[in-house]
Structures are given as structure tokens and as C-alpha cells.
Amino acid sequence: QVQLVESGGGLVQAGGSLRLSCATSRSTHSFNTIGWYRQAPGKQRDLVATMTSGGNTNYADSVKGRFTISRDNAKTVYLQMNSLNPEDTAVYYCTARGPAYIYWGRGTQVTVSS
């Protein structure tokens, strides 16, 4: 069983920055894909940013140029979020996927005030 624990969420003013972290229970390189999704109230869970084991990244159009996904050489993946706006308010979930599995963290709340 893989554990994913998010941290770093909080309340920030529009234009501000936050850095989310996701601590995993095994090497981030062991997953086919690791990354972040978000879910705003009343909306579906949407992709934010993902990274493959080979380091290829994929971003939602709405966050390109503002958010950056990265990982260390061990068990943590990050999401640097800059130029935040109220539309970025959501619960952010870490996810890790393999050929026959998908794991989710419990999420961390990000609230951007105008």
C-alpha cells in the first residue's frame, strides 16, 4: 500500500505563491506517473500537473507558466504555484499511478482570496 501525504496548502492573497509537497512511501521514480489534481466545490476533479518516471511533464492549460511540478531524488514531489488567483481555490490531491493502480492522498486545501 502506498501512502501519499500532502502539505503546504493554506490561505493566500491573489498574486501570491504557495508550494505544495507530497511525501510518498516509496521512491517517486517507481511510479509511472505522479502529480497533482484539484477539485473545487461543486466541480469535478481535474488534472493540474503530472510528471512521468522519465521526467516528462504535463500541465493544465490554466496553470501553464504559473505552476511547476518537480521532485527530489527520493520520495517527495512538489508543486510550486505562483501568480495565484481565486480560480485556483480548491482541494489539491497528490496522485501516483502505475499500470494497474492509482493512489490518492487526502488532499490539502488551497484558498486564494481576491
Short mmCIF file of C-alpha atoms in Angstrom, two decimals:
data_model
loop_
_atom_site.label_atom_id
_atom_site.label_comp_id
_atom_site.label_asym_id
_atom_site.label_seq_id
_atom_site.Cartn_x
_atom_site.Cartn_y
_atom_site.Cartn_z
CA GLN A 1 0.00 0.00 0.00
CA VAL A 2 1.34 3.39 -1.00
CA GLN A 3 0.89 6.39 1.27
CA LEU A 4 0.69 9.91 -0.15
CA VAL A 5 0.63 12.83 2.26
CA GLU A 6 0.12 16.37 1.01
CA SER A 7 1.17 19.52 2.83
CA GLY A 8 1.70 23.20 2.15
CA GLY A 9 -1.82 24.37 1.48
CA GLY A 10 -3.30 27.44 3.08
CA LEU A 11 -4.79 30.87 2.55
CA VAL A 12 -3.01 33.29 0.25
CA GLN A 13 -3.90 36.56 -1.43
CA ALA A 14 -4.30 36.81 -5.17
CA GLY A 15 -0.92 37.17 -6.82
CA GLY A 16 0.80 35.20 -4.10
CA SER A 17 2.60 31.88 -4.12
CA LEU A 18 2.42 28.55 -2.37
CA ARG A 19 4.49 25.39 -2.56
CA LEU A 20 2.75 22.09 -2.08
CA SER A 21 4.60 18.94 -1.11
CA CYS A 22 3.59 15.31 -1.42
CA ALA A 23 5.52 12.79 0.64
CA THR A 24 5.30 9.26 -0.70
CA SER A 25 6.06 5.96 0.98
CA ARG A 26 8.37 4.86 -1.82
CA SER A 27 10.55 6.43 -4.48
CA THR A 28 8.72 8.82 -6.78
CA HIS A 29 10.64 7.26 -9.67
CA SER A 30 8.89 3.94 -9.04
CA PHE A 31 5.56 5.28 -10.32
CA ASN A 32 4.65 5.58 -13.98
CA THR A 33 3.19 8.99 -13.26
CA ILE A 34 2.99 11.18 -10.20
CA GLY A 35 1.33 14.52 -9.89
CA TRP A 36 -1.45 16.79 -8.78
CA TYR A 37 -5.16 17.14 -9.35
CA ARG A 38 -7.56 19.62 -7.82
CA GLN A 39 -11.24 19.78 -7.03
CA ALA A 40 -13.17 22.97 -6.44
CA PRO A 41 -16.54 22.91 -4.64
CA GLY A 42 -19.25 21.51 -6.87
CA LYS A 43 -16.82 20.64 -9.64
CA GLN A 44 -15.07 17.52 -10.85
CA ARG A 45 -11.51 16.64 -10.00
CA ASP A 46 -9.22 17.98 -12.70
CA LEU A 47 -5.62 17.48 -13.66
CA VAL A 48 -3.21 20.20 -12.61
CA ALA A 49 0.23 18.81 -13.38
CA THR A 50 1.85 15.41 -13.73
CA MET A 51 5.31 14.01 -14.26
CA THR A 52 6.29 10.64 -15.68
CA SER A 53 9.05 8.46 -14.30
CA GLY A 54 11.17 9.73 -17.18
CA GLY A 55 10.61 13.33 -16.19
CA ASN A 56 8.12 14.38 -18.85
CA THR A 57 5.61 16.90 -17.55
CA ASN A 58 2.05 17.76 -18.43
CA TYR A 59 0.12 20.82 -17.26
CA ALA A 60 -3.44 22.00 -17.44
CA ASP A 61 -3.70 24.99 -19.77
CA SER A 62 -5.00 27.13 -16.91
CA VAL A 63 -1.79 26.75 -14.91
CA LYS A 64 0.87 26.73 -17.63
CA GLY A 65 3.52 29.33 -16.93
CA ARG A 66 2.40 29.73 -13.31
CA PHE A 67 2.77 26.27 -11.74
CA THR A 68 5.79 23.99 -11.78
CA ILE A 69 5.92 20.34 -10.79
CA SER A 70 9.19 18.88 -9.57
CA ARG A 71 10.52 16.07 -7.43
CA ASP A 72 13.55 15.34 -5.37
CA ASN A 73 15.67 12.21 -5.76
CA ALA A 74 13.78 10.39 -3.07
CA LYS A 75 10.15 10.42 -2.04
CA THR A 76 8.72 13.90 -2.46
CA VAL A 77 7.01 15.67 -5.31
CA TYR A 78 6.34 19.39 -5.28
CA LEU A 79 4.00 21.86 -6.89
CA GLN A 80 5.23 25.44 -6.96
CA MET A 81 2.28 27.73 -7.55
CA ASN A 82 2.86 31.37 -8.48
CA SER A 83 0.55 34.19 -9.50
CA LEU A 84 -2.34 32.52 -7.75
CA ASN A 85 -5.86 33.74 -8.44
CA PRO A 86 -9.21 32.96 -6.80
CA GLU A 87 -9.99 30.41 -9.53
CA ASP A 88 -7.15 28.29 -8.16
CA THR A 89 -9.08 27.75 -4.93
CA ALA A 90 -9.59 24.02 -4.49
CA VAL A 91 -8.53 20.93 -2.63
CA TYR A 92 -5.29 19.73 -4.20
CA TYR A 93 -4.67 15.99 -4.34
CA CYS A 94 -1.47 14.13 -4.92
CA THR A 95 -1.78 11.06 -7.12
CA ALA A 96 0.54 8.23 -8.11
CA ARG A 97 -0.21 5.82 -10.93
CA GLY A 98 1.12 2.59 -12.29
CA PRO A 99 -0.01 0.13 -14.94
CA ALA A 100 -2.64 -1.40 -12.70
CA TYR A 101 -3.13 1.00 -9.82
CA ILE A 102 -3.83 4.56 -8.81
CA TYR A 103 -3.31 6.08 -5.38
CA TRP A 104 -4.60 9.34 -3.95
CA GLY A 105 -3.67 11.43 -0.99
CA ARG A 106 -6.26 13.01 1.25
CA GLY A 107 -5.72 16.46 -0.19
CA THR A 108 -4.71 19.88 1.02
CA GLN A 109 -6.88 22.98 0.83
CA VAL A 110 -5.68 25.99 -1.12
CA THR A 111 -7.71 29.17 -0.79
CA VAL A 112 -6.89 32.29 -2.76
CA SER A 113 -8.55 35.49 -1.65
CA SER A 114 -9.21 38.38 -4.01
#
